[in-house]
Short mmCIF file of C-alpha atoms in Angstrom, two decimals:
data_model
loop_
_atom_site.label_atom_id
_atom_site.label_comp_id
_atom_site.label_asym_id
_atom_site.label_seq_id
_atom_site.Cartn_x
_atom_site.Cartn_y
_atom_site.Cartn_z
CA MET A 1 -23.87 51.41 -32.52
CA ASN A 2 -24.02 47.65 -31.88
CA ALA A 3 -21.89 45.56 -34.21
CA ILE A 4 -23.79 43.02 -36.26
CA ILE A 5 -22.23 39.57 -36.32
CA GLU A 6 -22.88 37.60 -39.46
CA PRO A 7 -24.84 34.35 -38.99
CA ALA A 8 -22.03 32.44 -40.68
CA THR A 9 -19.58 33.77 -38.09
CA VAL A 10 -21.89 32.74 -35.27
CA LYS A 11 -22.20 29.27 -36.79
CA LYS A 12 -18.43 28.92 -37.02
CA ALA A 13 -18.01 30.08 -33.44
CA LEU A 14 -20.55 27.54 -32.23
CA SER A 15 -18.80 24.80 -34.17
CA ALA A 16 -15.45 25.82 -32.68
CA HIS A 17 -17.02 25.80 -29.20
CA ALA A 18 -18.40 22.32 -29.83
CA ALA A 19 -15.05 21.13 -31.19
CA ILE A 20 -13.32 22.21 -27.97
CA GLY A 21 -15.88 20.20 -26.01
CA LEU A 22 -15.20 17.26 -28.29
CA VAL A 23 -11.45 17.47 -27.61
CA ALA A 24 -12.07 17.42 -23.85
CA GLY A 25 -14.38 14.43 -24.24
CA ALA A 26 -11.81 12.65 -26.42
CA LEU A 27 -9.06 13.11 -23.84
CA LEU A 28 -11.35 11.77 -21.09
CA TYR A 29 -12.10 8.74 -23.26
CA ILE A 30 -8.41 8.11 -24.02
CA VAL A 31 -7.41 8.42 -20.36
CA SER A 32 -10.25 6.11 -19.26
CA LEU A 33 -9.47 3.46 -21.87
CA THR A 34 -5.71 3.47 -21.33
CA GLY A 35 -6.18 3.41 -17.56
CA THR A 36 -8.37 0.34 -17.88
CA VAL A 37 -5.73 -1.47 -19.93
CA ALA A 38 -2.87 -0.25 -17.70
CA VAL A 39 -4.40 -2.09 -14.72
CA PHE A 40 -2.65 -5.11 -16.24
CA TYR A 41 0.74 -3.39 -16.55
CA GLN A 42 2.63 -6.28 -14.92
CA GLU A 43 0.89 -8.89 -17.05
CA LEU A 44 1.57 -6.88 -20.21
CA GLN A 45 5.28 -6.81 -19.40
CA ARG A 46 5.29 -10.60 -19.34
CA VAL A 47 3.48 -10.67 -22.70
CA GLU A 48 6.02 -8.30 -24.22
CA GLN A 49 9.06 -10.16 -22.96
CA PRO A 50 8.00 -13.74 -22.19
CA ASN A 51 11.51 -15.17 -22.05
CA ALA A 52 12.89 -12.98 -19.27
CA PRO A 53 14.12 -15.03 -16.29
CA GLU A 54 11.50 -15.46 -13.56
CA MET A 55 11.83 -16.52 -9.96
CA ALA A 56 9.71 -16.59 -6.81
CA SER A 57 12.52 -14.98 -4.79
CA ILE A 58 16.17 -14.01 -5.04
CA ALA A 59 18.91 -14.25 -2.44
CA PRO A 60 20.30 -10.99 -0.98
CA GLU A 61 23.80 -11.97 -2.12
CA ALA A 62 22.53 -12.40 -5.70
CA VAL A 63 20.97 -8.93 -5.60
CA GLN A 64 24.30 -7.56 -4.37
CA ARG A 65 26.13 -9.21 -7.29
CA GLY A 66 23.58 -7.81 -9.72
CA VAL A 67 23.90 -4.26 -8.38
CA GLU A 68 27.69 -4.46 -8.54
CA ALA A 69 27.58 -5.79 -12.12
CA VAL A 70 25.23 -3.07 -13.33
CA LEU A 71 27.25 -0.28 -11.71
CA ALA A 72 30.46 -1.76 -13.15
CA SER A 73 28.88 -1.77 -16.63
CA GLU A 74 28.38 1.98 -16.34
CA ALA A 75 32.00 2.77 -15.46
CA GLY A 76 33.23 5.81 -17.35
CA GLN A 77 29.69 7.19 -17.85
CA PRO A 78 28.08 10.01 -15.84
CA SER A 79 27.11 8.70 -12.41
CA THR A 80 23.51 7.51 -12.11
CA THR A 81 21.53 9.38 -9.45
CA HIS A 82 19.19 6.50 -8.56
CA LEU A 83 19.34 2.76 -9.03
CA TYR A 84 16.15 0.70 -8.59
CA VAL A 85 16.03 -3.04 -8.01
CA HIS A 86 12.57 -4.50 -8.61
CA LEU A 87 12.37 -7.60 -6.44
CA PRO A 88 10.24 -10.56 -7.62
CA ASP A 89 6.66 -10.81 -6.42
CA SER A 90 3.60 -12.87 -7.36
CA GLU A 91 2.40 -10.46 -10.06
CA LEU A 92 5.81 -9.85 -11.67
CA PRO A 93 8.25 -12.60 -10.62
CA ARG A 94 11.29 -10.92 -12.12
CA THR A 95 14.33 -9.12 -10.75
CA THR A 96 15.09 -5.98 -12.73
CA VAL A 97 17.70 -3.27 -12.16
CA THR A 98 16.99 0.20 -13.56
CA THR A 99 19.37 3.16 -13.63
CA ASP A 100 19.28 6.56 -15.30
CA THR A 101 20.53 5.01 -18.55
CA GLN A 102 19.48 1.34 -18.71
CA ALA A 103 17.24 -1.42 -17.38
CA VAL A 104 18.32 -5.07 -17.23
CA HIS A 105 16.95 -8.35 -15.92
CA LEU A 106 18.93 -10.42 -13.45
CA ALA A 107 19.18 -14.19 -13.44
CA GLN A 108 18.66 -16.20 -10.25
CA ASP A 109 22.38 -15.98 -9.42
CA GLY A 110 22.48 -12.19 -9.88
CA SER A 111 24.17 -12.14 -13.27
CA ILE A 112 22.86 -9.78 -15.94
CA ALA A 113 20.49 -11.78 -18.16
CA GLY A 114 19.82 -9.09 -20.75
CA PRO A 115 18.04 -5.78 -21.28
CA GLU A 116 14.47 -5.18 -20.16
CA GLN A 117 12.28 -4.66 -23.24
CA ILE A 118 8.84 -3.39 -22.23
CA ALA A 119 8.61 -0.26 -24.39
CA TRP A 120 4.93 -0.76 -25.27
CA SER A 121 3.84 -1.21 -21.65
CA ASP A 122 5.78 1.91 -20.68
CA PHE A 123 4.26 3.80 -23.62
CA LEU A 124 0.78 2.81 -22.46
CA VAL A 125 1.39 4.03 -18.90
CA LYS A 126 2.91 7.30 -20.13
CA LEU A 127 -0.07 7.79 -22.45
CA HIS A 128 -2.37 7.41 -19.47
CA TYR A 129 -0.28 9.59 -17.15
CA THR A 130 0.80 12.37 -19.52
CA LEU A 131 -0.81 11.82 -22.96
CA ASN A 132 2.80 11.46 -24.23
CA LEU A 133 3.37 15.16 -23.55
CA PRO A 134 6.26 16.57 -21.48
CA THR A 135 5.75 15.23 -17.97
CA LEU A 136 4.75 18.40 -16.12
CA VAL A 137 2.39 19.58 -18.89
CA GLY A 138 0.84 16.19 -19.50
CA ILE A 139 0.26 15.18 -15.88
CA THR A 140 -1.31 18.59 -15.19
CA ILE A 141 -3.77 18.13 -18.07
CA VAL A 142 -4.62 14.62 -16.87
CA GLY A 143 -5.12 15.96 -13.34
CA ILE A 144 -7.53 18.56 -14.69
CA LEU A 145 -9.37 15.81 -16.55
CA GLY A 146 -9.70 14.00 -13.23
CA VAL A 147 -11.33 17.10 -11.74
CA MET A 148 -13.65 17.29 -14.76
CA MET A 149 -14.61 13.63 -14.38
CA LEU A 150 -15.35 14.14 -10.68
CA ALA A 151 -17.47 17.21 -11.46
CA LEU A 152 -19.37 15.32 -14.17
CA ALA A 153 -20.08 12.41 -11.80
CA VAL A 154 -21.42 14.67 -9.04
CA SER A 155 -23.34 17.03 -11.32
CA GLY A 156 -24.84 14.06 -13.17
CA VAL A 157 -26.37 12.78 -9.94
CA VAL A 158 -27.66 16.22 -8.97
CA ALA A 159 -29.10 16.86 -12.44
CA HIS A 160 -31.11 13.61 -12.38
CA PRO A 161 -33.09 13.42 -9.12
CA ARG A 162 -34.56 10.00 -10.02
CA ILE A 163 -31.26 8.51 -11.11
CA PHE A 164 -31.07 6.10 -8.15
CA ARG A 165 -34.79 5.28 -8.20
CA ASP A 166 -34.46 4.32 -11.88
CA ALA A 167 -31.16 2.50 -11.38
CA PHE A 168 -32.44 -0.67 -13.07
CA ARG A 169 -34.87 0.86 -15.54
CA LEU A 170 -33.88 0.45 -19.17
CA ARG A 171 -36.04 1.55 -22.06
CA ALA A 172 -35.25 -0.48 -25.15
CA ARG A 173 -36.24 2.08 -27.75
CA ASN A 174 -33.68 4.51 -29.04
CA ASP A 175 -36.04 7.27 -30.15
CA ASN A 176 -34.36 10.63 -29.70
CA GLY A 177 -31.49 8.96 -27.88
CA VAL A 178 -33.65 7.63 -25.01
CA GLY A 179 -32.09 4.16 -24.99
CA LEU A 180 -28.55 5.53 -25.14
CA ALA A 181 -29.27 7.98 -22.34
CA ASP A 182 -30.72 5.17 -20.19
CA TRP A 183 -27.59 3.07 -20.59
CA HIS A 184 -25.41 6.10 -19.85
CA ASN A 185 -27.36 6.89 -16.67
CA ARG A 186 -27.56 3.29 -15.48
CA LEU A 187 -23.83 2.70 -15.96
CA SER A 188 -23.15 5.96 -14.16
CA VAL A 189 -25.17 4.80 -11.13
CA TRP A 190 -23.74 1.28 -11.04
CA THR A 191 -20.15 2.55 -11.20
CA LEU A 192 -20.53 5.76 -9.18
CA PRO A 193 -18.28 4.78 -6.22
CA PHE A 194 -15.62 3.52 -8.64
CA SER A 195 -15.87 6.62 -10.87
CA VAL A 196 -15.57 8.98 -7.90
CA ALA A 197 -12.60 7.06 -6.48
CA ILE A 198 -10.78 6.96 -9.83
CA ALA A 199 -11.49 10.62 -10.65
CA LEU A 200 -10.51 11.84 -7.18
CA THR A 201 -7.27 9.87 -6.99
CA GLY A 202 -6.40 10.78 -10.58
CA ALA A 203 -6.93 14.45 -9.82
CA LEU A 204 -4.82 14.18 -6.66
CA ILE A 205 -1.96 12.41 -8.42
CA GLY A 206 -1.97 14.82 -11.35
CA LEU A 207 -2.45 18.12 -9.55
CA ALA A 208 -0.13 17.18 -6.67
CA THR A 209 2.75 17.34 -9.14
CA ILE A 210 2.06 20.87 -10.33
CA THR A 211 1.38 21.92 -6.73
CA ALA A 212 4.74 20.49 -5.64
CA TYR A 213 6.53 22.37 -8.42
CA GLY A 214 4.77 25.58 -7.42
CA ILE A 215 5.67 25.21 -3.75
CA ALA A 216 9.25 24.29 -4.66
CA ALA A 217 9.63 27.37 -6.85
CA ASP A 218 8.18 29.64 -4.17
CA ASP A 219 9.73 28.25 -0.99
CA TYR A 220 12.55 25.80 -1.76
CA ASP A 221 14.52 27.39 -4.62
CA GLY A 222 13.03 24.92 -7.07
CA ASP A 223 13.93 21.79 -5.06
CA VAL A 224 10.92 19.52 -5.63
CA GLU A 225 12.42 16.71 -3.54
CA ALA A 226 12.35 19.01 -0.51
CA VAL A 227 8.57 19.35 -0.93
CA TYR A 228 8.03 15.59 -0.98
CA GLY A 229 10.54 14.93 1.82
CA PRO A 230 8.13 15.31 4.79
CA ILE A 231 5.77 12.78 3.16
CA PHE A 232 8.00 10.17 1.55
CA GLY A 233 11.27 10.75 3.39
CA GLU A 234 14.22 13.08 2.93
CA GLU A 235 16.88 12.54 0.27
CA GLY A 236 19.77 13.38 2.59
CA GLU A 237 22.84 15.54 1.99
CA ALA A 238 24.70 14.96 -1.27
CA ASP A 239 28.42 14.18 -1.05
CA PRO A 240 29.93 13.43 -4.50
CA ARG A 241 33.20 11.96 -3.19
CA PRO A 242 33.62 8.40 -4.51
CA ALA A 243 32.74 5.40 -2.36
CA ALA A 244 32.33 1.63 -2.62
CA VAL A 245 29.10 -0.11 -3.65
CA PRO A 246 26.64 -0.05 -0.72
CA ASP A 247 25.85 -3.29 1.10
CA VAL A 248 22.44 -4.11 -0.32
CA ALA A 249 22.69 -7.72 0.84
CA ALA A 250 22.96 -6.60 4.47
CA VAL A 251 19.95 -4.33 3.99
CA LEU A 252 17.80 -7.18 2.64
CA ALA A 253 19.00 -9.52 5.37
CA HIS A 254 18.00 -6.95 8.00
CA MET A 255 14.53 -6.67 6.46
CA ALA A 256 14.04 -10.44 6.48
CA ARG A 257 15.19 -10.68 10.09
CA GLU A 258 13.49 -7.62 11.64
CA TYR A 259 10.41 -7.24 9.40
CA PRO A 260 9.42 -10.78 8.33
CA ALA A 261 5.80 -9.76 7.63
CA VAL A 262 6.87 -7.03 5.19
CA ARG A 263 7.40 -7.95 1.53
CA PRO A 264 10.24 -5.88 -0.02
CA THR A 265 9.29 -4.85 -3.55
CA TYR A 266 12.07 -2.38 -4.39
CA ALA A 267 15.57 -1.59 -3.22
CA ILE A 268 16.51 1.97 -4.14
CA LEU A 269 20.09 3.27 -4.13
CA HIS A 270 20.32 7.04 -3.90
CA ASP A 271 23.49 8.60 -5.39
CA PRO A 272 25.28 5.24 -5.62
CA LEU A 273 29.10 5.09 -5.48
CA THR A 274 29.30 8.42 -3.61
CA MET A 275 29.86 9.23 0.07
CA GLY A 276 26.31 10.60 0.20
CA GLN A 277 24.69 7.34 -0.86
CA HIS A 278 22.00 5.58 1.11
CA VAL A 279 19.53 2.74 0.52
CA GLN A 280 15.74 2.61 0.79
CA ILE A 281 13.56 -0.48 0.80
CA VAL A 282 9.95 -0.23 -0.29
CA GLY A 283 8.01 -2.83 1.67
CA GLU A 284 4.39 -3.89 1.11
CA HIS A 285 2.06 -4.38 4.09
CA ASP A 286 -0.84 -6.83 3.99
CA GLN A 287 -4.37 -5.46 4.31
CA ARG A 288 -3.22 -1.91 3.57
CA LEU A 289 -3.88 0.42 0.62
CA ILE A 290 -0.48 2.10 0.90
CA PHE A 291 1.86 1.20 -1.97
CA GLY A 292 4.49 0.45 0.67
CA GLU A 293 6.58 1.80 3.52
CA TYR A 294 10.06 3.29 3.05
CA TYR A 295 12.79 1.78 5.27
CA GLY A 296 16.04 3.77 5.29
CA PHE A 297 19.59 2.38 5.60
CA ASN A 298 23.09 3.77 5.37
CA ALA A 299 25.65 2.46 2.89
CA ASP A 300 26.94 -0.16 5.35
CA GLY A 301 23.49 -1.70 5.74
CA GLY A 302 22.70 -0.09 9.07
CA PHE A 303 19.04 0.76 9.68
CA THR A 304 18.32 4.49 10.09
CA HIS A 305 14.59 5.24 9.98
CA VAL A 306 11.08 4.51 8.72
CA ALA A 307 9.33 7.19 6.65
CA GLY A 308 5.93 6.70 8.33
CA LEU A 309 3.71 5.90 5.37
CA ALA A 310 2.23 2.93 7.25
CA ASP A 311 1.67 4.52 10.65
CA GLY A 312 2.62 8.19 10.40
CA GLU A 313 0.42 11.25 9.98
CA TRP A 314 -2.91 10.56 8.30
CA GLY A 315 -1.89 12.79 5.38
CA GLN A 316 1.15 10.60 4.74
CA GLN A 317 -0.96 7.46 4.79
CA ALA A 318 -3.58 9.01 2.50
CA ALA A 319 -0.93 10.18 0.02
CA ALA A 320 0.60 6.69 -0.05
CA SER A 321 -2.82 5.09 -0.65
CA THR A 322 -3.85 7.00 -3.78
CA TYR A 323 -1.72 4.97 -6.21
CA GLN A 324 -3.03 1.50 -5.41
CA LEU A 325 -6.60 2.75 -5.18
CA HIS A 326 -6.27 4.40 -8.58
CA PHE A 327 -4.68 1.44 -10.37
CA GLY A 328 -6.31 -1.46 -8.53
CA THR A 329 -3.07 -3.15 -7.47
CA PHE A 330 -4.11 -3.95 -3.90
CA GLY A 331 -6.09 -7.18 -4.10
CA GLY A 332 -4.64 -9.49 -6.70
CA LEU A 333 -6.33 -10.74 -9.86
CA ALA A 334 -9.89 -10.49 -8.50
CA VAL A 335 -9.55 -6.74 -7.90
CA LYS A 336 -7.90 -6.26 -11.28
CA LEU A 337 -10.80 -8.01 -13.02
CA ALA A 338 -13.24 -5.79 -11.12
CA TYR A 339 -11.28 -2.72 -12.23
CA LEU A 340 -11.41 -4.04 -15.80
CA LEU A 341 -15.20 -4.37 -15.63
CA PHE A 342 -15.74 -0.98 -14.03
CA GLY A 343 -13.13 0.62 -16.27
CA VAL A 344 -14.90 -0.59 -19.41
CA ALA A 345 -18.15 0.81 -18.01
CA LEU A 346 -16.49 4.17 -17.25
CA THR A 347 -15.04 4.29 -20.77
CA ALA A 348 -18.51 3.58 -22.18
CA ILE A 349 -19.93 6.41 -20.05
CA CYS A 350 -17.38 8.80 -21.57
CA ALA A 351 -18.26 7.61 -25.08
CA THR A 352 -22.04 7.73 -24.70
CA GLY A 353 -21.98 11.08 -22.89
CA THR A 354 -20.57 12.81 -25.93
CA TYR A 355 -22.97 10.99 -28.26
CA ILE A 356 -25.88 12.21 -26.11
CA TRP A 357 -24.51 15.76 -26.19
CA LEU A 358 -24.14 15.69 -29.98
CA GLY A 359 -27.65 14.22 -30.29
CA LYS A 360 -29.17 17.05 -28.26
CA ARG A 361 -27.46 19.63 -30.48
CA ARG A 362 -28.77 17.82 -33.56
CA ARG A 363 -32.33 17.86 -32.21
CA ARG A 364 -32.00 21.62 -31.74
CA GLY A 365 -31.29 21.91 -35.43
CA ILE A 366 -27.49 22.14 -35.18
CA GLU A 367 -26.29 19.71 -37.82
CA GLU A 368 -22.62 18.83 -37.31
CA PRO A 369 -21.87 15.67 -39.28
CA GLY A 370 -18.16 16.41 -39.19
CA LEU A 371 -18.07 16.46 -35.39
CA ARG A 372 -20.17 13.32 -35.15
CA GLY A 373 -17.86 11.56 -37.60
CA ALA A 374 -14.81 12.80 -35.70
CA TRP A 375 -16.25 11.29 -32.50
CA HIS A 376 -16.79 7.99 -34.31
CA GLY A 377 -13.09 8.21 -35.19
CA VAL A 378 -12.11 8.75 -31.56
CA ILE A 379 -14.21 5.82 -30.30
CA ILE A 380 -12.96 3.40 -32.95
CA GLY A 381 -9.52 4.87 -33.56
CA THR A 382 -8.21 4.79 -29.98
CA PRO A 383 -8.49 1.01 -29.40
CA LEU A 384 -7.43 0.45 -33.02
CA ALA A 385 -4.28 2.53 -32.52
CA LEU A 386 -3.48 0.64 -29.31
CA ALA A 387 -3.95 -2.69 -31.09
CA ILE A 388 -1.75 -1.60 -34.02
CA THR A 389 1.07 -0.42 -31.76
CA LEU A 390 0.95 -3.60 -29.67
CA SER A 391 1.03 -5.72 -32.82
CA ALA A 392 3.99 -3.68 -34.06
CA ARG A 393 5.77 -4.33 -30.77
CA LEU A 394 5.31 -8.07 -31.07
CA VAL A 395 6.33 -8.16 -34.74
CA MET A 396 8.88 -5.36 -35.11
CA GLY A 397 10.48 -5.13 -31.68
CA ASN A 398 11.06 -2.79 -28.79
CA ASP A 399 12.32 0.23 -30.74
CA PHE A 400 9.16 0.91 -32.73
CA PRO A 401 7.92 4.56 -32.47
CA PHE A 402 4.76 3.74 -30.48
CA ALA A 403 3.69 7.25 -29.46
CA ILE A 404 4.06 8.77 -32.93
CA THR A 405 2.24 5.84 -34.53
CA PHE A 406 -0.60 5.96 -32.00
CA TRP A 407 -1.33 9.65 -32.57
CA ILE A 408 -1.00 9.35 -36.36
CA VAL A 409 -3.47 6.44 -36.48
CA LEU A 410 -5.88 8.31 -34.19
CA ALA A 411 -5.61 11.50 -36.25
CA VAL A 412 -6.30 9.58 -39.47
CA ALA A 413 -9.31 7.87 -37.86
CA VAL A 414 -10.72 11.19 -36.63
CA ALA A 415 -10.16 12.99 -39.95
CA GLY A 416 -11.48 10.03 -41.92
CA GLY A 417 -14.60 9.71 -39.76
CA ALA A 418 -15.34 13.42 -40.09
CA GLU A 419 -14.91 13.35 -43.88
CA VAL A 420 -17.08 10.25 -44.35
CA MET A 421 -19.92 11.73 -42.29
CA ARG A 422 -19.71 15.05 -44.15
CA ARG A 423 -19.94 13.30 -47.51
CA ASN A 424 -22.82 11.12 -46.35
CA SER A 425 -24.64 14.22 -45.13
CA VAL A 426 -24.15 16.00 -48.45
CA THR A 427 -25.36 12.91 -50.31
CA ARG A 428 -28.51 12.65 -48.15
CA ILE A 429 -29.31 16.33 -48.64
CA ALA A 430 -28.82 16.05 -52.37
CA ALA A 431 -31.00 12.93 -52.54
CA SER A 432 -33.82 14.58 -50.59
CA SER A 433 -33.78 17.80 -52.60
CA PRO A 434 -36.62 18.10 -55.19
CA THR A 435 -35.54 17.77 -58.78
CA VAL A 436 -36.69 20.25 -61.42
#
């Protein structure tokens, strides 16, 4: 005998199904909005900490003094596995040394000028990359969202055969959501190449991580660095015996002498103060999408190899090009402004798509004021939460709990929007009911 499901149960199941769709739409919206803002990551750092020392360049000897000072300040602590020196460039003219435990700015002479304090900018990037979840879980979810965005872009074109023919047709009226749908479709056409590029690179960046972990677990005894080695260069054999500070000044002098057209952006010390240490320089190449080429050196400053990101296998070059294409860091301010414009349009597409979906359900007789109010909360609450956390950073300092505050504000906005819409719906129904 067939079981009979109560209509109320069916209604609850449909609402739950719709709520899951709403969560997916909300995450797409959050990732799109935060990605648009994160295009200006370097500029935001300067807003957060405007008094940090800035310089157009820094002498190799000053970098050497800074590295030695930072490593000396960590004496007696567990050895740092990697030390990064951000070298000044036009977008972020600061020299910053980052280890496993601290990040500090250097003055022009290489002395430590004080701690780096860019917690809000880092929070924003982590929100975009991982939704503030544990790294592997969060970046996998964001990668899946990239796949979803790519599928939505392609299926949207296929589902609307006249979408290109009507690329500049806008109907002003909003009857039955026509005007909103027109704007959604037009923005989708105008930004299609951008949307596909962002979705594809986002999916590649996100899912490459989980793929690397899977391959490492299956073939390399869990060593993820061994998976990335053929693409970005090998780590080398570890040797924990103590050693002197590597000669970073000689490395930078070699780069200036042998590769004058390359702009070093980072000096990376692997396993510093050990016999297994070595140095990598990340160097930018003009007219290339790659984030940079890796130049390898031994601890004495002797050149050893180039990883091949600039002229190696096409897969290496493609892998090295996804980051700049995704974040728009390859063409200066003009490209960043274009990414801002297209990013705002993509965020609007995410917002209007869910409104259109909810409108279609409403026209089929499925009244869900709570879900509609919750979506209002997402659309308004996300930028509001970002604004509140940024204001808190500027007023209350670097140690404010940005992630917790962001999600609390967003949750309150979603719950509040849902409750307001439910009450308004009940009031309208009561007002339209005949009185006896």
